[in-house]
Protein backbone atom coordinates (compact mmCIF):
# COMPACT_ATOMS: atom_id res chain seq x y z
CA MET A 1 -13.52 10.93 -16.00
CA SER A 2 -11.97 9.42 -13.04
CA PHE A 3 -8.85 10.18 -11.29
CA SER A 4 -7.26 7.27 -12.87
CA GLY A 5 -8.35 8.37 -16.09
CA GLU A 6 -6.99 11.61 -15.74
CA VAL A 7 -3.80 9.61 -15.39
CA LYS A 8 -4.19 7.71 -18.03
CA GLU A 9 -5.11 11.14 -20.18
CA GLU A 10 -1.92 12.87 -18.88
CA LEU A 11 0.47 9.75 -20.03
CA SER A 12 -1.08 9.70 -22.85
CA LYS A 13 -0.25 12.73 -23.68
CA GLN A 14 2.98 13.37 -23.18
CA SER A 15 5.88 14.04 -25.51
CA VAL A 16 7.54 10.80 -27.40
CA SER A 17 10.49 10.47 -25.77
CA ALA A 18 14.08 8.55 -27.06
CA ARG A 19 13.70 5.84 -29.39
CA HIS A 20 15.28 3.20 -27.24
CA CYS A 21 12.47 4.28 -24.10
CA GLN A 22 9.46 4.13 -26.88
CA ILE A 23 10.01 1.04 -27.61
CA ALA A 24 9.90 0.03 -24.23
CA GLU A 25 6.80 1.78 -23.78
CA THR A 26 5.67 0.19 -26.87
CA ALA A 27 6.65 -2.93 -25.53
CA ALA A 28 5.47 -3.60 -22.45
CA ILE A 29 1.31 -1.96 -24.62
CA LEU A 30 2.09 -5.23 -26.24
CA SER A 31 2.89 -7.25 -23.25
CA MET A 32 0.12 -6.29 -21.63
CA GLY A 33 -3.18 -6.22 -24.05
CA GLY A 34 -1.91 -6.84 -27.16
CA GLN A 35 -2.19 -10.09 -29.38
CA VAL A 36 -0.25 -11.78 -32.14
CA LEU A 37 -0.93 -13.97 -35.10
CA ALA A 38 1.26 -16.71 -35.96
CA LYS A 39 0.50 -16.64 -39.85
CA GLY A 40 3.73 -19.22 -40.86
CA ASN A 41 6.64 -18.44 -42.80
CA GLY A 42 7.87 -16.07 -40.01
CA GLN A 43 5.09 -13.65 -41.09
CA PHE A 44 2.51 -12.13 -38.24
CA GLU A 45 0.07 -9.67 -38.07
CA ILE A 46 -0.71 -7.21 -33.98
CA TYR A 47 -4.36 -6.51 -32.69
CA ILE A 48 -4.82 -4.66 -29.82
CA TYR A 49 -8.09 -4.17 -28.01
CA THR A 50 -8.98 -1.84 -25.93
CA GLU A 51 -12.10 0.66 -24.51
CA ASN A 52 -9.14 2.90 -23.62
CA PHE A 53 -8.97 5.80 -25.71
CA PRO A 54 -5.90 7.32 -24.43
CA VAL A 55 -4.35 3.35 -24.83
CA ALA A 56 -5.96 3.09 -28.79
CA ARG A 57 -3.91 7.21 -28.48
CA ARG A 58 -0.70 6.14 -27.44
CA PHE A 59 0.37 3.05 -29.72
CA PHE A 60 -0.99 4.58 -32.90
CA VAL A 61 1.32 7.69 -31.92
CA LEU A 62 4.13 5.04 -31.14
CA ALA A 63 3.92 3.29 -33.37
CA ARG A 64 3.90 6.17 -35.87
CA LYS A 65 7.02 7.97 -34.44
CA CYS A 66 8.91 4.71 -33.72
CA PHE A 67 8.52 2.38 -36.34
CA GLN A 68 6.92 4.47 -38.77
CA VAL A 69 3.66 2.30 -38.81
CA VAL A 70 -0.07 3.63 -39.53
CA PRO A 71 -1.97 1.01 -37.42
CA GLU A 72 -5.33 -0.01 -38.67
CA VAL A 73 -8.16 1.58 -36.43
CA ARG A 74 -11.39 0.46 -36.02
CA ILE A 75 -13.76 1.20 -33.65
CA ARG A 76 -16.95 -1.00 -32.26
CA THR A 77 -20.09 -0.35 -29.82
CA ALA A 78 -19.87 -3.16 -27.43
CA GLY A 79 -22.72 -4.22 -24.80
CA ALA A 80 -25.76 -2.76 -23.16
CA ALA A 81 -24.60 0.15 -22.77
CA LYS A 82 -22.87 0.57 -26.53
CA SER A 83 -19.73 1.19 -25.04
CA ARG A 84 -16.79 1.53 -27.63
CA VAL A 85 -13.91 -0.58 -27.94
CA TYR A 86 -10.59 0.20 -29.99
CA LEU A 87 -9.11 -1.87 -32.31
CA LEU A 88 -5.66 -1.58 -33.60
CA ALA A 89 -4.28 -3.48 -36.26
CA VAL A 90 -0.26 -4.20 -37.60
CA ARG A 91 -1.54 -6.31 -40.22
CA GLU A 92 1.73 -5.39 -43.37
CA PRO A 93 3.85 -8.78 -42.49
CA GLU A 94 7.06 -6.82 -42.53
CA ALA A 95 5.78 -3.65 -40.32
CA ALA A 96 4.89 -6.23 -37.85
CA LEU A 97 8.14 -7.93 -37.22
CA ARG A 98 9.68 -4.69 -37.15
CA ILE A 99 7.66 -3.63 -34.84
CA LEU A 100 7.86 -7.50 -32.22
CA GLN A 101 11.99 -7.43 -33.07
CA ALA A 102 12.24 -4.13 -32.09
CA ALA A 103 10.67 -4.83 -29.15
CA ARG A 104 12.94 -7.58 -28.54
CA PHE A 105 10.41 -10.75 -27.74
CA PRO A 106 12.03 -13.91 -27.69
CA GLN A 107 8.35 -15.57 -28.99
CA ILE A 108 8.80 -14.24 -32.38
CA GLU A 109 12.55 -17.02 -32.53
CA ARG A 110 10.33 -19.77 -31.94
CA GLU A 111 8.26 -22.44 -34.36
CA TRP A 112 4.67 -20.71 -33.62
CA GLN A 113 2.41 -23.28 -35.25
CA GLU A 114 -0.08 -21.09 -37.80
CA ASP A 115 -3.06 -19.22 -36.58
CA ALA A 116 -1.36 -19.03 -33.38
CA TYR A 117 -2.94 -16.24 -30.69
CA PRO A 118 -0.40 -15.61 -28.01
CA GLU A 119 -1.18 -13.64 -25.14
CA GLY A 120 1.42 -12.29 -22.55
CA MET A 121 4.65 -12.05 -24.42
CA GLU A 122 7.52 -12.35 -22.90
CA ILE A 123 9.81 -9.49 -21.92
CA SER A 124 13.43 -9.16 -22.12
CA PRO A 125 15.69 -7.94 -19.44
CA ILE A 126 17.73 -6.21 -22.22
CA LEU A 127 14.50 -3.95 -22.72
CA VAL A 128 14.21 -2.30 -19.70
CA GLN A 129 18.61 -2.06 -18.78
CA ASN A 130 18.15 1.79 -18.58
CA ALA A 131 16.43 3.07 -16.02
CA CYS A 132 15.11 5.51 -18.10
CA CYS A 133 13.88 2.48 -19.99
CA ARG A 134 11.83 1.20 -16.81
CA ARG A 135 10.11 4.24 -16.58
CA ALA A 136 8.57 4.07 -20.13
CA PHE A 137 7.50 -0.22 -19.62
CA ILE A 138 5.97 0.86 -16.27
CA ARG A 139 4.23 3.48 -18.44
CA GLY A 140 2.94 1.65 -21.08
CA ALA A 141 2.34 -1.36 -18.35
CA TYR A 142 -0.30 1.23 -16.62
CA LEU A 143 -2.02 2.03 -19.25
CA ALA A 144 -2.23 -0.80 -21.04
CA GLY A 145 -3.65 -2.92 -17.61
CA GLY A 146 -3.56 -0.68 -14.69
CA SER A 147 -6.05 1.18 -12.78
CA MET A 148 -6.05 3.58 -9.56
CA SER A 149 -8.63 4.41 -6.66
CA ASP A 150 -9.57 8.25 -6.39
CA PRO A 151 -7.12 9.46 -2.72
CA ARG A 152 -10.16 11.35 -1.36
CA LYS A 153 -11.60 7.34 -1.27
CA SER A 154 -8.63 5.33 -0.59
CA TYR A 155 -5.28 4.59 -1.85
CA HIS A 156 -5.21 1.76 -4.37
CA PHE A 157 -2.69 1.82 -7.71
CA GLU A 158 -2.84 -1.74 -9.61
CA ILE A 159 -1.59 -3.28 -12.20
CA VAL A 160 -3.70 -6.33 -13.67
CA CYS A 161 -0.92 -8.90 -15.28
CA LEU A 162 -1.56 -12.11 -17.40
CA ASP A 163 0.92 -14.51 -15.72
CA ARG A 164 2.97 -14.52 -12.33
CA LYS A 165 5.92 -14.01 -15.10
CA LYS A 166 4.97 -10.15 -15.60
CA ALA A 167 3.55 -9.42 -12.60
CA GLU A 168 7.16 -10.73 -10.65
CA GLN A 169 9.27 -8.33 -13.35
CA LEU A 170 7.13 -5.52 -13.31
CA LYS A 171 7.71 -5.75 -8.92
CA GLY A 172 11.12 -5.87 -9.70
CA MET A 173 11.30 -2.73 -12.11
CA LEU A 174 9.44 -1.12 -9.15
CA ALA A 175 11.86 -2.34 -6.54
CA SER A 176 14.79 -0.38 -8.66
CA PHE A 177 13.28 2.68 -7.91
CA ARG A 178 12.46 2.04 -3.81
CA VAL A 179 8.80 0.73 -4.32
CA GLU A 180 7.73 -2.03 -2.64
CA GLY A 181 5.10 -4.03 -4.78
CA ARG A 182 2.76 -6.76 -3.73
CA ILE A 183 1.85 -9.28 -6.08
CA VAL A 184 -2.42 -11.06 -5.13
CA GLU A 185 -3.91 -13.83 -7.68
CA ARG A 186 -6.98 -12.90 -8.53
CA LYS A 187 -9.26 -15.04 -10.57
CA LYS A 188 -6.84 -15.87 -13.60
CA TYR A 189 -5.00 -13.33 -13.19
CA TYR A 190 -2.25 -11.65 -10.89
CA VAL A 191 -1.82 -8.29 -9.84
CA LEU A 192 0.85 -5.76 -8.76
CA TYR A 193 -0.81 -3.33 -6.36
CA VAL A 194 0.86 -0.53 -4.10
CA LYS A 195 -1.70 0.96 -1.25
CA GLU A 196 0.99 3.04 0.38
CA ALA A 197 -0.29 6.81 -0.40
CA GLU A 198 4.19 8.08 -0.31
CA GLU A 199 4.75 4.92 -2.67
CA ILE A 200 1.69 5.49 -5.30
CA SER A 201 3.20 9.11 -5.13
CA GLU A 202 5.92 7.68 -6.75
CA VAL A 203 4.69 5.63 -9.07
CA LEU A 204 2.97 8.90 -10.50
CA ASN A 205 6.46 10.62 -10.41
CA ILE A 206 8.36 6.85 -11.80
CA MET A 207 5.65 7.33 -14.90
CA GLU A 208 6.70 10.76 -15.11
CA ALA A 209 2.37 12.10 -14.52
CA HIS A 210 3.88 14.56 -12.91
CA VAL A 211 0.36 17.18 -12.92
CA SER A 212 -1.33 13.64 -11.59
CA MET A 213 1.24 13.46 -8.99
CA MET A 214 0.87 16.91 -7.45
CA GLU A 215 -3.16 17.02 -7.28
CA PHE A 216 -2.33 13.55 -5.68
CA GLU A 217 -0.26 15.16 -3.32
CA ASN A 218 -3.06 18.04 -2.68
CA ILE A 219 -5.96 15.91 -1.97
CA ARG A 220 -3.63 13.37 -0.01
CA ILE A 221 -1.92 16.99 2.18
CA MET A 222 -5.32 17.98 3.00
CA LYS A 223 -6.84 14.24 4.11
CA GLU A 224 -4.04 14.35 6.28
CA LEU A 225 -5.09 17.97 7.30
CA ARG A 226 -8.57 17.34 7.84
CA SER A 227 -7.49 13.59 10.29
CA HIS A 228 -5.27 16.19 12.29
CA VAL A 229 -7.87 18.43 13.11
CA ASN A 230 -9.95 15.85 13.73
CA ARG A 231 -7.84 13.95 15.56
CA LYS A 232 -7.45 17.36 17.25
CA VAL A 233 -10.69 18.67 18.07
CA ASN A 234 -11.61 14.88 19.09
CA CYS A 235 -8.78 15.09 21.91
CA GLU A 236 -10.22 18.19 22.54
CA ALA A 237 -13.83 17.17 23.17
CA ALA A 238 -12.87 14.10 25.68
CA ASN A 239 -10.27 16.31 27.77
CA ILE A 240 -13.81 18.92 28.11
CA HIS A 241 -15.19 15.94 28.58
CA LYS A 242 -13.23 14.30 31.41
CA THR A 243 -13.03 18.18 33.28
CA VAL A 244 -16.77 18.24 33.18
CA SER A 245 -17.14 14.70 34.87
CA ALA A 246 -14.39 14.88 37.64
CA ALA A 247 -16.11 18.74 38.22
CA ALA A 248 -19.61 17.39 38.59
CA GLY A 249 -17.83 14.56 40.92
CA GLN A 250 -16.33 16.90 42.71
CA LEU A 251 -20.18 19.39 42.88
CA ALA A 252 -20.99 16.64 44.74
CA ASP A 253 -18.45 15.29 47.40
CA ILE A 254 -18.55 19.19 48.12
CA ARG A 255 -22.15 19.25 48.65
CA TYR A 256 -22.17 16.00 50.73
CA ILE A 257 -19.93 17.45 53.68
CA ALA A 258 -22.24 20.29 53.45
CA GLU A 259 -24.72 18.14 54.00
CA LYS A 260 -23.99 15.99 56.55
CA LYS A 261 -21.07 18.03 58.17
CA GLY A 262 -21.17 21.81 56.85
CA LEU A 263 -17.60 22.94 55.25
CA GLY A 264 -16.94 24.64 58.92
CA ILE A 265 -15.11 21.34 59.53
CA LEU A 266 -12.81 21.52 56.70
CA PRO A 267 -9.40 23.15 57.72
CA GLU A 268 -8.34 26.78 55.96
CA SER A 269 -6.41 25.01 52.53
CA LEU A 270 -10.04 22.36 51.67
CA LEU A 271 -12.09 24.89 53.12
CA GLN A 272 -10.87 27.58 50.19
CA VAL A 273 -10.86 25.23 47.63
CA ALA A 274 -14.50 23.48 48.10
CA ARG A 275 -15.68 27.49 48.51
CA THR A 276 -13.86 28.07 45.32
CA ARG A 277 -15.46 24.90 42.87
CA LEU A 278 -18.72 26.00 44.69
CA ASP A 279 -18.54 29.75 42.89
CA TYR A 280 -16.79 28.65 39.23
CA PRO A 281 -18.16 25.09 38.71
CA ASP A 282 -16.89 25.15 35.39
CA ALA A 283 -13.07 26.01 36.16
CA THR A 284 -10.31 24.09 35.74
CA LEU A 285 -8.07 23.41 38.00
CA LYS A 286 -5.52 26.14 36.64
CA GLU A 287 -8.28 28.33 36.51
CA LEU A 288 -9.10 26.88 40.19
CA GLY A 289 -5.56 27.64 41.86
CA ASP A 290 -5.74 30.50 40.00
CA LEU A 291 -8.14 32.00 41.69
CA LEU A 292 -6.84 30.76 45.45
CA ASP A 293 -5.36 33.48 47.79
CA PRO A 294 -2.62 32.63 48.10
CA PRO A 295 -2.44 31.23 44.12
CA VAL A 296 -1.95 26.79 43.78
CA GLY A 297 -0.60 24.82 40.88
CA LYS A 298 -2.58 22.44 39.65
CA SER A 299 -0.87 19.15 41.78
CA GLY A 300 -1.56 20.91 44.14
CA VAL A 301 -5.30 22.01 43.80
CA ASN A 302 -5.94 18.39 42.58
CA HIS A 303 -4.42 17.20 45.94
CA ARG A 304 -6.70 19.44 47.69
CA LEU A 305 -9.89 17.95 45.81
CA ARG A 306 -8.88 14.21 46.09
CA LYS A 307 -8.77 14.60 50.74
CA LEU A 308 -12.36 16.20 49.96
CA LYS A 309 -12.92 13.18 47.93
CA GLU A 310 -11.38 11.13 51.06
CA ILE A 311 -13.80 13.23 53.62
CA ALA A 312 -17.20 12.79 51.71
CA ASP A 313 -16.42 8.85 50.88
CA ARG A 314 -15.59 8.12 55.12
CA LEU A 315 -18.27 10.59 55.97
CA LYS A 316 -20.84 7.87 53.39
CA GLU A 317 -19.33 4.78 54.95
CA GLU A 318 -20.16 6.24 58.47
CA ASN A 319 -23.23 6.75 56.99
CA LYS A 320 -23.62 3.23 55.27
CA GLU A 321 -22.84 1.81 59.23
CA GLN A 322 -25.47 4.20 61.47
CA LYS A 323 -28.18 2.59 58.84
CA ALA A 324 -26.71 -1.15 59.26
């Protein structure tokens, strides 16, 4: 099962909370993935189609616990892969009206034409005044229309909305918890998404998917630790390469001086550094300084090696002039 599926599985098994939160979560599922059939004379039927079993289970439980309504459930197979499609229906007009009225959908107060199938139900702000109800609504919206990538690969959380107004409403709900969502148009849908790891972790906390949040945090910590170790190893490797390259250049300068003039031309301080470098070609500047008598600091050793390079460069220029 994907990480996104694990999150939905956890959310679908949560204990049913206070009734006003149950209504908010039910409204989210209906608004994101439900259809309402207007039969005329104020009579309605509710339908939910989903390939996601946790969504079907959650709506069934909410309808039974909150409204004492047992939806009709049918299972079909679709496509070459024979994937399951769950159909949940509330055909009894009185039960459907009770759910729609409790969910405060403004549309039910309007004159719907018969046999119309409204989708993308509007949400009344009254429904999500309380923070707990906003949590429940976001949870239901994610169950019905959300997904997230495996945090081992990338960080991405999104909820697909049928219209911009619903996406903006969800964005406002997340903002009330100090999570900044962004909206992008994708084909005929509007996608609310979050890409920052810390904010995705907070969204899981908002939806009360605490087990998934802990797993997400563990993965994130391991990724950051691995990244830190890799950066440190790369830095050390670069420093080693730099040290080896510098030492090779120093050895070449000292050998050039020895070949052309002999090391005897050098003053004692430079001669001591030159011989020590020849004896210890892999030593760092600090190690070279500790080997000198008396010991010299890194800056002192570096200064003497620069002097040796200047001497070698001068000898090379003189050699060029002689050949010319």
